[in-house]
Amino acid sequence: MRVGVLAVQGAFARHGAALAELGVEPVFVRTPAHLVGVQALVMPGGESTAMSRLLMTSGLFDAIADRLNDGLAVFGTCAGMILLAREVLDGRPDQRSFGVIDLTVRRNGYGRQVDSFEQDLAVSGLEDPFHAVFIRAPVVTRVGSAAEVLAEYEGIPVVVRQGRVTVTSFHPELTEDHRLHAQFLQEVG
Ligand code: GLN
């Protein structure tokens, strides 16, 4: 399977390493040409405002939007969640998102005093808890009826799926536990 990792900014290398450990050679996507033949895409954590700007200047925004409209499977983590959400609060005015999962998210919504923390979470589909690393994570403030919540932390959704779109507000690529990547690949493959 050909799996792309959006690689304009952020923690793309760790996602690539996670995929490689699962036996999938990642394609780092920096231009529209890199999307050709890609059957699934990962959008990493990083800085969604910078990613949005680089997506526009590289011509990738429209190319990815077209593929997403055609049903491309996508896994977005942290800033990746922000990029995929229907509505973004506390974004920059010129920040764009793909709007393919019916969520409202608030950037940096966990607040300054706890802007990075780690938490073991029960995730639907996984037998044992997942150690989740949150870094200036977005808070989900609304979940549309078509979206399915797979994990919550203190009553707030942190893993959500809608069809072929899966998002986490934390960074599953920063630990050695690749079960969420494996689950995504299984659904796609
Ligand atoms: N706060 C970042 C943003 O708004 C996301 C943080 C992250 O991806 N670790 O894009």
mmCIF file of C-alpha atoms and ligand atoms in Angstrom:
data_model
loop_
_atom_site.group_PDB
_atom_site.id
_atom_site.type_symbol
_atom_site.label_atom_id
_atom_site.label_comp_id
_atom_site.label_asym_id
_atom_site.label_seq_id
_atom_site.Cartn_x
_atom_site.Cartn_y
_atom_site.Cartn_z
ATOM 1 C CA MET A 1 0.000 0.000 0.000
ATOM 2 C CA ARG A 2 1.170 3.521 -0.800
ATOM 3 C CA VAL A 3 0.628 5.792 2.209
ATOM 4 C CA GLY A 4 1.490 9.470 2.057
ATOM 5 C CA VAL A 5 2.612 11.614 4.975
ATOM 6 C CA LEU A 6 2.051 15.333 4.534
ATOM 7 C CA ALA A 7 5.560 16.698 4.964
ATOM 8 C CA VAL A 8 5.391 20.482 4.587
ATOM 9 C CA GLN A 9 5.920 21.111 8.331
ATOM 10 C CA GLY A 10 5.718 19.369 11.695
ATOM 11 C CA ALA A 11 6.228 15.860 13.065
ATOM 12 C CA PHE A 12 6.049 14.038 9.731
ATOM 13 C CA ALA A 13 9.298 12.073 10.220
ATOM 14 C CA ARG A 14 7.958 10.227 13.268
ATOM 15 C CA HIS A 15 4.804 9.250 11.382
ATOM 16 C CA GLY A 16 7.000 7.975 8.562
ATOM 17 C CA ALA A 17 8.996 5.884 11.039
ATOM 18 C CA ALA A 18 5.805 4.464 12.580
ATOM 19 C CA LEU A 19 4.512 3.432 9.151
ATOM 20 C CA ALA A 20 7.876 1.929 8.192
ATOM 21 C CA GLU A 21 7.873 -0.147 11.393
ATOM 22 C CA LEU A 22 4.466 -1.460 10.336
ATOM 23 C CA GLY A 23 5.930 -2.512 6.986
ATOM 24 C CA VAL A 24 4.573 0.371 4.895
ATOM 25 C CA GLU A 25 7.104 2.590 3.112
ATOM 26 C CA PRO A 26 5.860 6.183 3.530
ATOM 27 C CA VAL A 27 5.697 8.696 0.686
ATOM 28 C CA PHE A 28 6.528 12.176 1.994
ATOM 29 C CA VAL A 29 4.083 14.539 0.293
ATOM 30 C CA ARG A 30 5.420 18.016 -0.466
ATOM 31 C CA THR A 31 3.979 18.693 -3.918
ATOM 32 C CA PRO A 32 0.792 17.672 -5.737
ATOM 33 C CA ALA A 33 2.841 15.179 -7.814
ATOM 34 C CA HIS A 34 3.670 13.221 -4.648
ATOM 35 C CA LEU A 35 -0.038 12.448 -4.185
ATOM 36 C CA VAL A 36 -0.228 10.337 -7.331
ATOM 37 C CA GLY A 37 -0.936 6.724 -6.422
ATOM 38 C CA VAL A 38 -1.231 7.456 -2.712
ATOM 39 C CA GLN A 39 -4.059 5.389 -1.199
ATOM 40 C CA ALA A 40 -4.105 6.975 2.239
ATOM 41 C CA LEU A 41 -2.655 10.097 3.805
ATOM 42 C CA VAL A 42 -1.399 11.037 7.268
ATOM 43 C CA MET A 43 -1.502 14.676 8.428
ATOM 44 C CA PRO A 44 0.934 15.196 11.298
ATOM 45 C CA GLY A 45 1.079 17.453 14.303
ATOM 46 C CA GLY A 46 2.935 20.713 14.034
ATOM 47 C CA GLU A 47 1.584 24.181 13.494
ATOM 48 C CA SER A 48 -1.684 24.278 11.600
ATOM 49 C CA THR A 49 -1.353 27.947 10.631
ATOM 50 C CA ALA A 50 2.053 27.323 9.021
ATOM 51 C CA MET A 51 0.820 24.141 7.379
ATOM 52 C CA SER A 52 -2.216 25.921 5.992
ATOM 53 C CA ARG A 53 0.011 28.596 4.459
ATOM 54 C CA LEU A 54 2.441 26.048 2.980
ATOM 55 C CA LEU A 55 -0.447 23.964 1.631
ATOM 56 C CA MET A 56 -1.662 27.029 -0.259
ATOM 57 C CA THR A 57 1.703 28.105 -1.652
ATOM 58 C CA SER A 58 2.653 24.565 -2.735
ATOM 59 C CA GLY A 59 -0.628 24.010 -4.560
ATOM 60 C CA LEU A 60 -1.268 21.030 -2.292
ATOM 61 C CA PHE A 61 -4.413 22.402 -0.692
ATOM 62 C CA ASP A 62 -6.619 22.010 -3.749
ATOM 63 C CA ALA A 63 -4.939 18.760 -4.799
ATOM 64 C CA ILE A 64 -5.571 17.192 -1.381
ATOM 65 C CA ALA A 65 -9.108 18.612 -1.217
ATOM 66 C CA ASP A 66 -9.877 16.898 -4.551
ATOM 67 C CA ARG A 67 -8.534 13.566 -3.327
ATOM 68 C CA LEU A 68 -10.451 13.872 -0.035
ATOM 69 C CA ASN A 69 -13.646 14.549 -1.984
ATOM 70 C CA ASP A 70 -12.972 11.327 -3.886
ATOM 71 C CA GLY A 71 -12.779 9.416 -0.577
ATOM 72 C CA LEU A 72 -9.048 9.341 0.171
ATOM 73 C CA ALA A 73 -8.549 7.888 3.661
ATOM 74 C CA VAL A 74 -6.822 10.268 6.030
ATOM 75 C CA PHE A 75 -5.420 10.142 9.570
ATOM 76 C CA GLY A 76 -4.873 13.557 11.168
ATOM 77 C CA THR A 77 -3.106 14.091 14.475
ATOM 78 C CA CYS A 78 -3.159 17.311 16.502
ATOM 79 C CA ALA A 79 -2.544 20.053 13.894
ATOM 80 C CA GLY A 80 -3.716 17.394 11.389
ATOM 81 C CA MET A 81 -7.020 17.230 13.271
ATOM 82 C CA ILE A 82 -7.324 21.015 12.971
ATOM 83 C CA LEU A 83 -6.648 20.858 9.218
ATOM 84 C CA LEU A 84 -9.401 18.288 8.706
ATOM 85 C CA ALA A 85 -12.092 19.814 10.939
ATOM 86 C CA ARG A 86 -15.183 21.569 9.618
ATOM 87 C CA GLU A 87 -14.796 24.529 11.978
ATOM 88 C CA VAL A 88 -11.684 25.966 13.679
ATOM 89 C CA LEU A 89 -11.917 28.366 16.625
ATOM 90 C CA ASP A 90 -9.004 30.622 17.596
ATOM 91 C CA GLY A 91 -7.385 30.080 14.225
ATOM 92 C CA ARG A 92 -5.695 32.751 12.199
ATOM 93 C CA PRO A 93 -8.182 34.580 9.979
ATOM 94 C CA ASP A 94 -6.477 33.286 6.830
ATOM 95 C CA GLN A 95 -6.157 29.724 8.108
ATOM 96 C CA ARG A 96 -7.961 27.119 6.009
ATOM 97 C CA SER A 97 -9.158 23.622 6.806
ATOM 98 C CA PHE A 98 -10.480 20.796 4.620
ATOM 99 C CA GLY A 99 -13.745 20.394 6.560
ATOM 100 C CA VAL A 100 -14.022 16.645 5.955
ATOM 101 C CA ILE A 101 -14.907 15.697 9.534
ATOM 102 C CA ASP A 102 -17.852 17.370 11.213
ATOM 103 C CA LEU A 103 -16.085 18.750 14.267
ATOM 104 C CA THR A 104 -15.502 22.121 15.812
ATOM 105 C CA VAL A 105 -12.052 22.398 17.387
ATOM 106 C CA ARG A 106 -10.449 25.130 19.414
ATOM 107 C CA ARG A 107 -6.727 25.589 18.756
ATOM 108 C CA ASN A 108 -4.565 25.321 21.888
ATOM 109 C CA GLY A 109 -7.805 24.749 23.784
ATOM 110 C CA TYR A 110 -6.300 22.908 26.747
ATOM 111 C CA GLY A 111 -4.847 26.169 27.997
ATOM 112 C CA ARG A 112 -1.376 27.357 28.777
ATOM 113 C CA GLN A 113 -0.919 25.781 32.217
ATOM 114 C CA VAL A 114 -1.540 22.276 30.898
ATOM 115 C CA ASP A 115 -0.580 22.803 27.301
ATOM 116 C CA SER A 116 1.427 19.587 27.281
ATOM 117 C CA PHE A 117 0.477 16.457 29.218
ATOM 118 C CA GLU A 118 0.355 12.699 28.910
ATOM 119 C CA GLN A 119 -2.555 10.406 29.677
ATOM 120 C CA ASP A 120 -3.438 6.717 29.362
ATOM 121 C CA LEU A 121 -6.701 6.447 27.435
ATOM 122 C CA ALA A 122 -9.172 3.711 26.640
ATOM 123 C CA VAL A 123 -9.672 3.729 22.863
ATOM 124 C CA SER A 124 -12.480 1.873 21.158
ATOM 125 C CA GLY A 125 -11.009 -1.035 19.167
ATOM 126 C CA LEU A 126 -7.843 -1.297 21.285
ATOM 127 C CA GLU A 127 -7.653 -3.877 24.068
ATOM 128 C CA ASP A 128 -5.240 -2.024 26.347
ATOM 129 C CA PRO A 129 -5.009 1.701 27.139
ATOM 130 C CA PHE A 130 -3.063 3.967 24.781
ATOM 131 C CA HIS A 131 -0.466 6.353 26.211
ATOM 132 C CA ALA A 132 -1.428 9.672 24.637
ATOM 133 C CA VAL A 133 0.924 12.669 24.408
ATOM 134 C CA PHE A 134 -0.886 16.013 24.133
ATOM 135 C CA ILE A 135 1.143 19.054 23.001
ATOM 136 C CA ARG A 136 -0.705 22.365 22.716
ATOM 137 C CA ALA A 137 -3.550 20.191 21.565
ATOM 138 C CA PRO A 138 -6.853 21.259 20.046
ATOM 139 C CA VAL A 139 -10.018 20.768 22.110
ATOM 140 C CA VAL A 140 -13.055 19.326 20.343
ATOM 141 C CA THR A 141 -16.008 21.528 21.260
ATOM 142 C CA ARG A 142 -18.652 20.014 18.955
ATOM 143 C CA VAL A 143 -19.087 16.627 17.284
ATOM 144 C CA GLY A 144 -21.500 16.263 14.366
ATOM 145 C CA SER A 145 -23.956 13.376 14.320
ATOM 146 C CA ALA A 146 -22.080 11.552 11.539
ATOM 147 C CA ALA A 147 -18.862 11.421 13.548
ATOM 148 C CA GLU A 148 -18.083 8.590 15.961
ATOM 149 C CA VAL A 149 -16.133 9.250 19.163
ATOM 150 C CA LEU A 150 -13.538 6.497 19.755
ATOM 151 C CA ALA A 151 -11.925 7.967 22.874
ATOM 152 C CA GLU A 152 -12.524 10.734 25.362
ATOM 153 C CA TYR A 153 -10.435 12.457 27.989
ATOM 154 C CA GLU A 154 -12.390 14.061 30.829
ATOM 155 C CA GLY A 155 -15.551 13.944 28.749
ATOM 156 C CA ILE A 156 -13.968 15.613 25.715
ATOM 157 C CA PRO A 157 -13.559 13.586 22.493
ATOM 158 C CA VAL A 158 -9.899 13.003 21.601
ATOM 159 C CA VAL A 159 -10.173 10.294 18.922
ATOM 160 C CA VAL A 160 -12.958 10.702 16.363
ATOM 161 C CA ARG A 161 -13.761 8.942 13.099
ATOM 162 C CA GLN A 162 -16.130 9.815 10.295
ATOM 163 C CA GLY A 163 -16.032 7.371 7.404
ATOM 164 C CA ARG A 164 -12.469 7.303 6.092
ATOM 165 C CA VAL A 165 -11.349 10.267 8.202
ATOM 166 C CA THR A 166 -9.794 9.566 11.629
ATOM 167 C CA VAL A 167 -8.383 12.263 13.896
ATOM 168 C CA THR A 168 -6.665 12.422 17.285
ATOM 169 C CA SER A 169 -5.989 15.538 19.342
ATOM 170 C CA PHE A 170 -2.790 13.898 20.667
ATOM 171 C CA HIS A 171 0.408 12.602 19.016
ATOM 172 C CA PRO A 172 0.302 8.797 18.540
ATOM 173 C CA GLU A 173 3.546 8.963 16.524
ATOM 174 C CA LEU A 174 5.608 10.071 19.547
ATOM 175 C CA THR A 175 5.547 6.742 21.369
ATOM 176 C CA GLU A 176 6.591 3.259 20.261
ATOM 177 C CA ASP A 177 2.947 2.167 20.343
ATOM 178 C CA HIS A 178 1.767 2.050 16.732
ATOM 179 C CA ARG A 179 -1.646 0.452 17.310
ATOM 180 C CA LEU A 180 -3.572 3.516 16.093
ATOM 181 C CA HIS A 181 -1.520 3.637 12.879
ATOM 182 C CA ALA A 182 -2.108 -0.117 12.488
ATOM 183 C CA GLN A 183 -5.844 0.342 13.016
ATOM 184 C CA PHE A 184 -5.903 3.085 10.377
ATOM 185 C CA LEU A 185 -3.993 0.932 7.872
ATOM 186 C CA GLN A 186 -6.332 -1.984 8.521
ATOM 187 C CA GLU A 187 -9.390 0.138 7.794
ATOM 188 C CA VAL A 188 -7.835 1.521 4.639
ATOM 189 C CA GLY A 189 -6.292 -1.657 3.254
HETATM 190 N N1 GLN B 1 -1.328 24.242 18.454
HETATM 191 C C1 GLN B 1 -0.958 23.686 17.178
HETATM 192 C C2 GLN B 1 -1.763 24.296 16.057
HETATM 193 O O1 GLN B 1 -2.589 25.114 16.279
HETATM 194 C C3 GLN B 1 -1.100 22.190 17.167
HETATM 195 C C4 GLN B 1 -0.115 21.578 18.109
HETATM 196 C C5 GLN B 1 0.392 20.268 17.670
HETATM 197 O O2 GLN B 1 0.172 19.803 16.544
HETATM 198 N N2 GLN B 1 1.165 19.675 18.517
HETATM 199 O O3 GLN B 1 -1.577 23.936 14.947
#
